[in-house]
């Protein structure tokens, strides 16, 4: 009954929310950066806290009436500090990109040299990609993965030694292996750089103890809160003891960069939801969850490979699998995303190392197990889902994008219609529905 007031007030918006609820319930959500929050997190996020302005920080605000908001923000940041074992946490960034921007402006001046993994190799826009303000404001030197998909640490060392960056990012959005924090810390130390870990993808795995924590190795950690951490949309910036030792004003500088530097009033409903999510993530059940996310990803990768699908680095250490479709042809990611979508499986097309096509028409897809694991699925379901994925992916084997860009849209429209009628895709969709219904999601939201 959570949404009955929306239904009364705005039937149109309600209708779309209801359709989206059904989509989430009846499909397999396999985008690795998505998850299903608890109802408690959603209630905090949908609470009356959205009504309040609170520019500033607890105890020093520009507006009155913040006695309870102060408590909530302090609670969230204390929980973050305890969970990740850091001395400083700012929970106000609106999302991951502003969090990363704030770190730049706290540490660097425009024009300074920075390093991050190339976007098409699995990095993030805000790690210095040329079309992002980060790539335009700073002198960005991208590093890469090797042919085998692993980070090219020799290249990182060479580039860092030659270019003496002010800051280096270690953190990825499409990298299936353990993030090499320790190796990067040696490089950063030898070259004097600030080392910043963006753990948005793996924060829940770090909190759950199934991925090495960056805290011992880096100066600053940023993370979104809505991926494996299973909180609301939002982000946090944390400074480690090592970061405080390098610059004991770093926390203060980050606070100042967030407000007044970049943001206005914090989203207090979001802060409260982060507090709830951090409490959940500190429970023993969350450790089990994080452990199962990785077990599921390994089982899924094994099933895919047994069924003839190539995965970058031949498996995974994390929640994420990068499928390489080049054995079937170049630039097939878009066809795979559409075909799987028609089967009720949501994924995203992605570039692969050495991408032979283009970022918009890449040759891979990215898969993840965080959301399926939240539903309670385990290895047997991963085995079946791996088979279904392989069967559907094989249906796009003979596809080829037209050379002429104008024709692509028309071609994709006819592909979309055709693939919906494909017998194998229809069979996969029936199976997807059966699995989804066995692992119900948000039944308590079902409206009147
Ligand atoms: N959109 C996020 C992801 O999917 O990895 C990164 O910002």
Short mmCIF file of C-alpha atoms and ligand atoms in Angstrom, two decimals:
data_model
loop_
_atom_site.label_atom_id
_atom_site.label_comp_id
_atom_site.label_asym_id
_atom_site.label_seq_id
_atom_site.Cartn_x
_atom_site.Cartn_y
_atom_site.Cartn_z
CA UNK A 1 0.00 0.00 0.00
CA UNK A 2 3.02 2.27 -0.09
CA UNK A 3 1.92 4.00 -3.24
CA UNK A 4 -1.81 4.45 -2.73
CA UNK A 5 -1.55 8.25 -2.32
CA UNK A 6 0.31 8.56 -5.61
CA UNK A 7 -2.48 6.59 -7.19
CA UNK A 8 -5.08 9.05 -5.86
CA UNK A 9 -3.12 12.20 -6.70
CA UNK A 10 -1.38 11.37 -9.94
CA UNK A 11 -2.67 8.25 -11.67
CA UNK A 12 -0.36 8.78 -14.63
CA UNK A 13 2.87 8.74 -12.60
CA UNK A 14 1.43 5.94 -10.49
CA UNK A 15 0.80 3.88 -13.60
CA UNK A 16 4.43 4.16 -14.67
CA UNK A 17 5.70 3.29 -11.19
CA UNK A 18 3.42 0.27 -11.15
CA UNK A 19 4.69 -0.84 -14.56
CA UNK A 20 8.28 -0.42 -13.39
CA UNK A 21 7.49 -2.43 -10.26
CA UNK A 22 6.16 -5.25 -12.44
CA UNK A 23 9.25 -5.03 -14.65
CA UNK A 24 11.50 -5.38 -11.62
CA UNK A 25 9.42 -8.22 -10.20
CA UNK A 26 9.03 -10.27 -13.37
CA UNK A 27 12.50 -9.93 -14.87
CA UNK A 28 16.08 -10.76 -14.03
CA UNK A 29 17.98 -7.59 -13.13
CA UNK A 30 21.57 -8.23 -14.12
CA UNK A 31 23.09 -4.76 -14.48
CA UNK A 32 25.98 -5.05 -12.00
CA UNK A 33 25.53 -1.54 -10.62
CA UNK A 34 21.88 -2.08 -9.66
CA UNK A 35 20.29 -3.64 -6.63
CA UNK A 36 17.04 -3.80 -4.65
CA UNK A 37 17.02 -1.77 -1.41
CA UNK A 38 15.03 -2.81 1.62
CA UNK A 39 11.62 -1.29 2.28
CA UNK A 40 13.19 0.38 5.35
CA UNK A 41 15.70 2.18 3.12
CA UNK A 42 12.92 3.25 0.75
CA UNK A 43 10.77 4.51 3.61
CA UNK A 44 13.63 6.69 4.88
CA UNK A 45 14.23 7.90 1.35
CA UNK A 46 10.53 8.71 0.91
CA UNK A 47 10.24 10.39 4.30
CA UNK A 48 9.39 13.94 5.49
CA UNK A 49 13.11 14.68 5.61
CA UNK A 50 12.78 15.78 2.01
CA UNK A 51 11.14 18.95 3.39
CA UNK A 52 14.16 20.33 5.19
CA UNK A 53 17.02 22.65 4.20
CA UNK A 54 20.32 22.07 6.04
CA UNK A 55 23.21 23.77 4.28
CA UNK A 56 26.32 23.23 6.36
CA UNK A 57 27.26 20.39 8.66
CA UNK A 58 25.92 19.08 12.00
CA UNK A 59 26.18 21.81 14.62
CA UNK A 60 27.02 24.51 12.05
CA UNK A 61 24.13 25.05 9.65
CA UNK A 62 22.90 28.07 7.75
CA UNK A 63 19.27 27.24 8.64
CA UNK A 64 17.40 26.66 11.88
CA UNK A 65 15.42 23.60 12.86
CA UNK A 66 18.15 21.08 12.18
CA UNK A 67 18.40 19.40 15.56
CA UNK A 68 17.10 16.07 14.22
CA UNK A 69 18.74 16.30 10.83
CA UNK A 70 22.04 16.86 12.67
CA UNK A 71 21.51 13.62 14.53
CA UNK A 72 20.69 11.74 11.33
CA UNK A 73 23.71 13.03 9.44
CA UNK A 74 26.02 12.32 12.39
CA UNK A 75 24.56 8.81 12.64
CA UNK A 76 25.15 8.15 8.95
CA UNK A 77 28.70 9.41 9.00
CA UNK A 78 29.58 7.58 12.24
CA UNK A 79 28.19 4.37 10.76
CA UNK A 80 30.22 4.87 7.60
CA UNK A 81 33.39 5.44 9.65
CA UNK A 82 32.78 2.33 11.71
CA UNK A 83 31.85 0.08 8.80
CA UNK A 84 34.78 1.07 6.60
CA UNK A 85 37.23 1.79 9.47
CA UNK A 86 38.08 5.35 8.50
CA UNK A 87 38.47 8.51 10.62
CA UNK A 88 36.42 10.79 8.33
CA UNK A 89 33.29 10.45 6.20
CA UNK A 90 31.19 12.99 4.32
CA UNK A 91 27.76 11.58 3.46
CA UNK A 92 26.41 14.62 1.61
CA UNK A 93 27.44 14.10 -2.04
CA UNK A 94 24.32 13.90 -4.18
CA UNK A 95 25.76 10.98 -6.11
CA UNK A 96 29.00 9.38 -7.28
CA UNK A 97 30.01 11.92 -9.92
CA UNK A 98 29.73 14.95 -7.58
CA UNK A 99 31.60 12.97 -4.92
CA UNK A 100 34.45 12.37 -7.33
CA UNK A 101 34.43 15.98 -8.49
CA UNK A 102 34.69 17.15 -4.89
CA UNK A 103 37.78 15.00 -4.41
CA UNK A 104 39.41 16.57 -7.47
CA UNK A 105 38.78 20.08 -6.24
CA UNK A 106 39.91 19.29 -2.69
CA UNK A 107 43.22 17.85 -3.90
CA UNK A 108 44.04 19.32 -7.31
CA UNK A 109 44.08 22.63 -9.14
CA UNK A 110 42.76 22.92 -12.71
CA UNK A 111 45.47 21.77 -15.11
CA UNK A 112 47.03 19.30 -12.65
CA UNK A 113 47.85 15.86 -13.99
CA UNK A 114 45.65 12.98 -12.93
CA UNK A 115 45.47 9.29 -13.92
CA UNK A 116 42.55 6.90 -14.19
CA UNK A 117 41.62 3.79 -16.15
CA UNK A 118 40.50 4.59 -19.71
CA UNK A 119 36.69 4.55 -19.92
CA UNK A 120 36.59 2.02 -22.74
CA UNK A 121 38.82 -0.29 -20.68
CA UNK A 122 36.43 -0.29 -17.71
CA UNK A 123 37.08 3.06 -16.03
CA UNK A 124 34.52 5.74 -15.22
CA UNK A 125 33.66 9.03 -16.95
CA UNK A 126 34.78 11.00 -13.89
CA UNK A 127 38.20 9.36 -13.83
CA UNK A 128 39.39 11.75 -16.53
CA UNK A 129 37.52 10.72 -19.70
CA UNK A 130 37.92 13.30 -22.45
CA UNK A 131 34.23 14.29 -22.69
CA UNK A 132 33.83 14.62 -18.90
CA UNK A 133 34.67 17.93 -17.18
CA UNK A 134 37.30 15.92 -15.33
CA UNK A 135 39.12 15.22 -18.59
CA UNK A 136 38.68 18.83 -19.70
CA UNK A 137 39.71 20.53 -16.45
CA UNK A 138 42.67 18.33 -15.59
CA UNK A 139 45.53 16.91 -17.62
CA UNK A 140 44.26 13.35 -17.82
CA UNK A 141 46.65 10.50 -18.58
CA UNK A 142 44.65 7.29 -18.95
CA UNK A 143 46.06 3.87 -18.15
CA UNK A 144 44.77 0.64 -19.66
CA UNK A 145 44.20 -3.07 -19.24
CA UNK A 146 46.38 -5.62 -21.00
CA UNK A 147 45.10 -7.96 -23.74
CA UNK A 148 44.20 -10.48 -21.03
CA UNK A 149 41.92 -7.92 -19.38
CA UNK A 150 44.08 -7.37 -16.28
CA UNK A 151 45.22 -3.84 -15.28
CA UNK A 152 48.55 -3.09 -16.95
CA UNK A 153 50.50 -2.27 -13.80
CA UNK A 154 53.73 -1.79 -15.71
CA UNK A 155 52.08 0.88 -17.83
CA UNK A 156 50.65 2.53 -14.69
CA UNK A 157 54.11 2.69 -13.11
CA UNK A 158 55.71 4.00 -16.31
CA UNK A 159 53.06 6.71 -16.84
CA UNK A 160 53.12 7.76 -13.19
CA UNK A 161 56.92 7.97 -13.16
CA UNK A 162 56.99 10.03 -16.36
CA UNK A 163 54.05 12.31 -15.63
CA UNK A 164 54.14 12.68 -11.83
CA UNK A 165 50.35 12.92 -11.43
CA UNK A 166 48.89 14.80 -8.49
CA UNK A 167 46.23 12.11 -8.11
CA UNK A 168 45.58 8.55 -9.30
CA UNK A 169 42.23 6.74 -9.37
CA UNK A 170 42.01 3.06 -8.56
CA UNK A 171 38.43 1.87 -9.06
CA UNK A 172 36.46 0.54 -11.98
CA UNK A 173 33.01 -0.01 -13.46
CA UNK A 174 33.69 -2.97 -15.73
CA UNK A 175 36.59 -4.85 -14.20
CA UNK A 176 35.85 -8.39 -13.04
CA UNK A 177 38.94 -8.98 -10.94
CA UNK A 178 40.10 -7.90 -7.47
CA UNK A 179 41.05 -4.19 -7.54
CA UNK A 180 44.87 -3.94 -7.11
CA UNK A 181 44.96 -1.41 -4.25
CA UNK A 182 48.23 -2.61 -2.82
CA UNK A 183 50.11 -2.47 -6.14
CA UNK A 184 48.79 1.04 -6.80
CA UNK A 185 49.81 2.22 -3.34
CA UNK A 186 53.43 1.35 -4.08
CA UNK A 187 53.26 3.32 -7.33
CA UNK A 188 51.56 6.30 -5.65
CA UNK A 189 54.12 6.30 -2.86
CA UNK A 190 57.06 6.17 -5.24
CA UNK A 191 55.69 9.04 -7.31
CA UNK A 192 54.17 11.18 -4.55
CA UNK A 193 50.60 11.00 -5.88
CA UNK A 194 47.40 11.04 -3.89
CA UNK A 195 45.71 7.68 -4.36
CA UNK A 196 41.92 7.66 -4.46
CA UNK A 197 39.87 4.45 -4.53
CA UNK A 198 36.46 4.64 -6.15
CA UNK A 199 34.79 1.56 -4.68
CA UNK A 200 31.28 2.33 -5.95
CA UNK A 201 30.93 -1.09 -7.52
CA UNK A 202 32.44 -3.14 -4.72
CA UNK A 203 31.52 -1.18 -1.56
CA UNK A 204 29.14 -3.92 -0.42
CA UNK A 205 31.77 -6.56 -1.03
CA UNK A 206 34.31 -4.57 1.00
CA UNK A 207 31.77 -4.01 3.80
CA UNK A 208 30.89 -7.70 3.71
CA UNK A 209 34.55 -8.76 3.88
CA UNK A 210 34.73 -10.53 0.51
CA UNK A 211 36.92 -7.98 -1.27
CA UNK A 212 40.14 -6.48 0.09
CA UNK A 213 39.51 -3.07 1.65
CA UNK A 214 41.40 -0.14 0.09
CA UNK A 215 41.59 1.66 3.43
CA UNK A 216 45.10 0.57 4.37
CA UNK A 217 46.45 1.57 0.95
CA UNK A 218 44.82 4.76 -0.28
CA UNK A 219 44.33 8.33 0.93
CA UNK A 220 40.71 8.83 -0.03
CA UNK A 221 37.79 6.48 -0.79
CA UNK A 222 34.67 7.44 -2.70
CA UNK A 223 31.62 5.29 -3.19
CA UNK A 224 28.06 5.41 -4.32
CA UNK A 225 25.64 3.85 -1.86
CA UNK A 226 23.18 2.16 -4.21
CA UNK A 227 25.17 -0.61 -5.86
CA UNK A 228 26.46 -3.65 -3.95
CA UNK A 229 26.03 -1.63 -0.72
CA UNK A 230 22.27 -1.85 -1.35
CA UNK A 231 21.37 1.61 -0.08
CA UNK A 232 19.55 4.55 -1.66
CA UNK A 233 21.03 6.51 -4.56
CA UNK A 234 23.74 8.64 -3.00
CA UNK A 235 27.44 8.72 -2.25
CA UNK A 236 30.08 9.16 0.42
CA UNK A 237 33.67 10.40 0.57
CA UNK A 238 35.97 8.92 3.19
CA UNK A 239 39.50 9.88 4.18
CA UNK A 240 41.74 7.17 5.59
CA UNK A 241 44.36 7.45 8.35
CA UNK A 242 46.93 7.37 5.59
CA UNK A 243 45.15 10.30 3.90
CA UNK A 244 45.05 12.27 7.16
CA UNK A 245 48.77 11.63 7.59
CA UNK A 246 49.49 13.00 4.12
CA UNK A 247 47.35 16.08 4.79
CA UNK A 248 45.60 16.48 8.12
CA UNK A 249 43.33 19.13 6.59
CA UNK A 250 42.05 16.77 3.89
CA UNK A 251 38.70 16.08 5.59
CA UNK A 252 38.10 19.80 6.08
CA UNK A 253 39.06 20.51 2.48
CA UNK A 254 36.57 17.90 1.25
CA UNK A 255 33.81 19.31 3.49
CA UNK A 256 34.45 22.80 2.10
CA UNK A 257 34.50 21.57 -1.48
CA UNK A 258 31.09 19.92 -1.06
CA UNK A 259 29.57 23.03 0.54
CA UNK A 260 30.01 25.91 -0.21
CA UNK A 261 32.13 24.69 -3.14
CA UNK A 262 29.76 22.53 -5.13
CA UNK A 263 26.46 21.72 -3.51
CA UNK A 264 23.63 23.43 -1.67
CA UNK A 265 21.30 21.75 0.80
CA UNK A 266 22.05 18.10 1.44
CA UNK A 267 19.32 15.62 0.59
CA UNK A 268 18.38 14.70 4.12
CA UNK A 269 15.97 11.92 3.12
CA UNK A 270 18.87 10.37 1.23
CA UNK A 271 21.20 10.79 4.22
CA UNK A 272 18.68 9.01 6.46
CA UNK A 273 18.35 6.19 3.96
CA UNK A 274 22.14 5.90 3.83
CA UNK A 275 22.15 5.63 7.64
CA UNK A 276 19.62 2.78 7.46
CA UNK A 277 21.54 1.01 4.69
CA UNK A 278 24.81 1.27 6.63
CA UNK A 279 23.15 -0.28 9.67
CA UNK A 280 21.90 -3.12 7.47
CA UNK A 281 25.34 -3.56 5.91
CA UNK A 282 26.89 -3.96 9.37
CA UNK A 283 24.76 -7.04 10.16
CA UNK A 284 26.02 -10.64 9.87
CA UNK A 285 23.32 -11.31 7.23
CA UNK A 286 24.95 -8.75 4.98
CA UNK A 287 28.27 -10.60 5.14
CA UNK A 288 26.41 -13.71 4.00
CA UNK A 289 24.79 -11.69 1.24
CA UNK A 290 28.10 -10.28 0.00
CA UNK A 291 29.67 -13.72 0.08
CA UNK A 292 26.79 -15.16 -1.92
CA UNK A 293 26.99 -12.34 -4.50
CA UNK A 294 30.54 -13.44 -5.33
CA UNK A 295 29.73 -17.16 -5.20
CA UNK A 296 26.85 -16.51 -7.57
CA UNK A 297 29.01 -14.50 -9.98
CA UNK A 298 31.61 -17.28 -10.09
CA UNK A 299 28.89 -19.89 -10.67
CA UNK A 300 27.32 -17.77 -13.39
CA UNK A 301 30.65 -17.22 -15.15
CA UNK A 302 31.37 -20.95 -15.03
CA UNK A 303 27.94 -21.76 -16.47
CA UNK A 304 28.34 -19.21 -19.25
CA UNK A 305 31.75 -20.54 -20.21
CA UNK A 306 30.53 -24.16 -20.13
CA UNK A 307 27.80 -23.06 -22.52
CA UNK A 308 30.17 -21.54 -25.05
CA UNK A 309 30.32 -17.90 -23.94
CA UNK A 310 33.63 -16.08 -23.58
CA UNK A 311 34.19 -13.94 -20.49
CA UNK A 312 36.97 -11.37 -20.13
CA UNK A 313 39.71 -12.82 -17.84
CA UNK A 314 37.86 -16.17 -17.89
CA UNK A 315 35.75 -15.55 -14.83
CA UNK A 316 35.45 -13.12 -11.96
CA UNK A 317 36.57 -12.34 -8.41
CA UNK A 318 33.70 -9.95 -7.78
CA UNK A 319 30.01 -9.40 -8.52
CA UNK A 320 30.65 -8.59 -12.18
CA UNK A 321 31.21 -10.50 -15.40
CA UNK A 322 32.25 -8.96 -18.69
CA UNK A 323 31.10 -11.03 -21.66
CA UNK A 324 33.20 -10.81 -24.82
CA UNK A 325 30.95 -11.33 -27.85
CA UNK A 326 33.71 -11.04 -30.46
CA UNK A 327 33.76 -14.81 -31.10
CA UNK A 328 30.23 -14.17 -32.52
CA UNK A 329 31.15 -10.88 -34.25
CA UNK A 330 32.15 -7.28 -33.53
CA UNK A 331 29.75 -4.63 -32.20
CA UNK A 332 27.12 -7.15 -31.06
CA UNK A 333 26.55 -5.66 -27.59
CA UNK A 334 23.49 -3.71 -28.68
CA UNK A 335 21.88 -6.81 -30.20
CA UNK A 336 22.64 -8.82 -27.07
CA UNK A 337 21.15 -6.14 -24.81
CA UNK A 338 17.97 -6.03 -26.93
CA UNK A 339 17.60 -9.80 -27.23
CA UNK A 340 18.13 -10.37 -23.52
CA UNK A 341 15.71 -7.52 -22.79
CA UNK A 342 13.09 -9.31 -24.89
CA UNK A 343 13.69 -12.39 -22.74
CA UNK A 344 13.16 -10.34 -19.56
CA UNK A 345 16.86 -10.16 -18.63
CA UNK A 346 18.21 -6.63 -18.15
CA UNK A 347 21.90 -6.10 -18.91
CA UNK A 348 23.98 -3.35 -20.43
CA UNK A 349 26.14 -3.35 -23.50
CA UNK A 350 29.76 -2.57 -22.72
CA UNK A 351 33.14 -2.12 -24.32
CA UNK A 352 35.69 -4.89 -23.90
CA UNK A 353 39.49 -4.61 -23.68
CA UNK A 354 40.88 -3.81 -27.15
CA UNK A 355 37.34 -2.94 -28.31
CA UNK A 356 37.23 -3.49 -32.08
CA UNK A 357 33.96 -1.55 -32.54
CA UNK A 358 32.98 1.66 -30.68
CA UNK A 359 31.77 2.74 -27.21
CA UNK A 360 28.21 3.20 -28.50
CA UNK A 361 28.20 -0.08 -30.42
CA UNK A 362 30.53 -2.12 -28.23
CA UNK A 363 31.32 -5.81 -28.44
CA UNK A 364 30.46 -6.93 -24.94
CA UNK A 365 27.85 -6.94 -22.22
CA UNK A 366 28.27 -6.45 -18.50
CA UNK A 367 26.51 -8.79 -16.08
CA UNK A 368 26.20 -8.77 -12.31
CA UNK A 369 24.67 -10.79 -9.49
CA UNK A 370 23.92 -8.22 -6.71
CA UNK A 371 20.20 -7.85 -7.47
CA UNK A 372 19.54 -11.54 -8.14
CA UNK A 373 21.29 -12.43 -4.88
CA UNK A 374 19.12 -9.96 -2.97
CA UNK A 375 16.13 -11.97 -4.24
CA UNK A 376 17.63 -15.09 -2.65
CA UNK A 377 18.94 -16.81 -5.77
CA UNK A 378 21.89 -19.13 -5.38
CA UNK A 379 24.23 -21.32 -7.47
CA UNK A 380 21.53 -23.62 -8.96
CA UNK A 381 19.69 -20.60 -10.36
CA UNK A 382 22.98 -19.18 -11.69
CA UNK A 383 23.58 -22.44 -13.53
CA UNK A 384 20.16 -22.16 -15.21
CA UNK A 385 20.47 -18.44 -15.90
CA UNK A 386 23.90 -19.02 -17.48
CA UNK A 387 22.27 -21.51 -19.86
CA UNK A 388 19.45 -19.10 -20.70
CA UNK A 389 21.87 -16.24 -21.33
CA UNK A 390 23.99 -18.42 -23.60
CA UNK A 391 20.96 -19.59 -25.57
CA UNK A 392 19.73 -16.05 -26.16
CA UNK A 393 23.19 -14.71 -26.98
CA UNK A 394 23.58 -17.36 -29.64
CA UNK A 395 20.49 -15.92 -31.38
CA UNK A 396 22.40 -12.74 -32.26
CA UNK A 397 25.39 -14.56 -33.74
CA UNK A 398 24.67 -13.65 -37.33
CA UNK A 399 23.75 -10.02 -36.75
CA UNK A 400 25.81 -7.22 -38.22
CA UNK A 401 25.40 -3.47 -37.83
CA UNK A 402 24.94 -1.61 -41.12
CA UNK A 403 28.02 0.42 -42.07
CA UNK A 404 25.90 3.47 -42.76
CA UNK A 405 25.04 5.19 -39.44
CA UNK A 406 21.63 6.41 -40.73
CA UNK A 407 20.58 2.86 -41.42
CA UNK A 408 21.43 1.59 -37.94
CA UNK A 409 18.28 2.94 -36.32
CA UNK A 410 16.00 1.40 -38.95
CA UNK A 411 17.86 -1.88 -38.75
CA UNK A 412 17.59 -1.97 -34.96
CA UNK A 413 13.86 -1.29 -35.09
CA UNK A 414 13.27 -4.29 -37.30
CA UNK A 415 15.65 -6.40 -35.18
CA UNK A 416 13.66 -5.48 -32.06
CA UNK A 417 10.41 -6.71 -33.61
CA UNK A 418 11.99 -9.83 -35.01
CA UNK A 419 13.76 -10.90 -31.83
CA UNK A 420 10.54 -10.68 -29.81
CA UNK A 421 9.12 -13.37 -32.08
CA UNK A 422 12.19 -15.62 -31.85
CA UNK A 423 11.16 -19.01 -30.42
CA UNK A 424 14.28 -19.44 -28.22
CA UNK A 425 13.85 -15.94 -26.81
CA UNK A 426 10.20 -16.64 -26.04
CA UNK A 427 11.13 -19.88 -24.28
CA UNK A 428 13.82 -18.07 -22.28
CA UNK A 429 11.30 -15.41 -21.28
CA UNK A 430 8.88 -18.05 -19.96
CA UNK A 431 11.68 -19.54 -17.88
CA UNK A 432 12.71 -16.08 -16.63
CA UNK A 433 9.15 -15.47 -15.46
CA UNK A 434 9.05 -18.82 -13.69
CA UNK A 435 12.37 -18.14 -11.86
CA UNK A 436 11.34 -14.58 -10.96
CA UNK A 437 8.07 -15.72 -9.45
CA UNK A 438 9.89 -18.30 -7.32
CA UNK A 439 11.90 -15.45 -5.78
CA UNK A 440 9.29 -12.80 -5.07
CA UNK A 441 10.27 -9.18 -4.79
CA UNK A 442 8.49 -6.37 -2.94
CA UNK A 443 5.20 -8.20 -2.54
CA UNK A 444 4.43 -5.84 0.34
CA UNK A 445 4.33 -2.90 -2.09
CA UNK A 446 1.56 -4.37 -4.23
CA UNK A 447 -1.03 -1.64 -4.27
CA UNK A 448 -4.76 -1.80 -3.86
N1 LIG B 1 26.43 4.00 -14.01
C1 LIG B 1 27.43 3.37 -13.17
C2 LIG B 1 27.65 1.95 -13.55
O1 LIG B 1 26.73 1.37 -14.09
O2 LIG B 1 28.71 1.40 -13.33
C3 LIG B 1 28.68 4.15 -13.14
O3 LIG B 1 28.37 5.50 -12.92
#
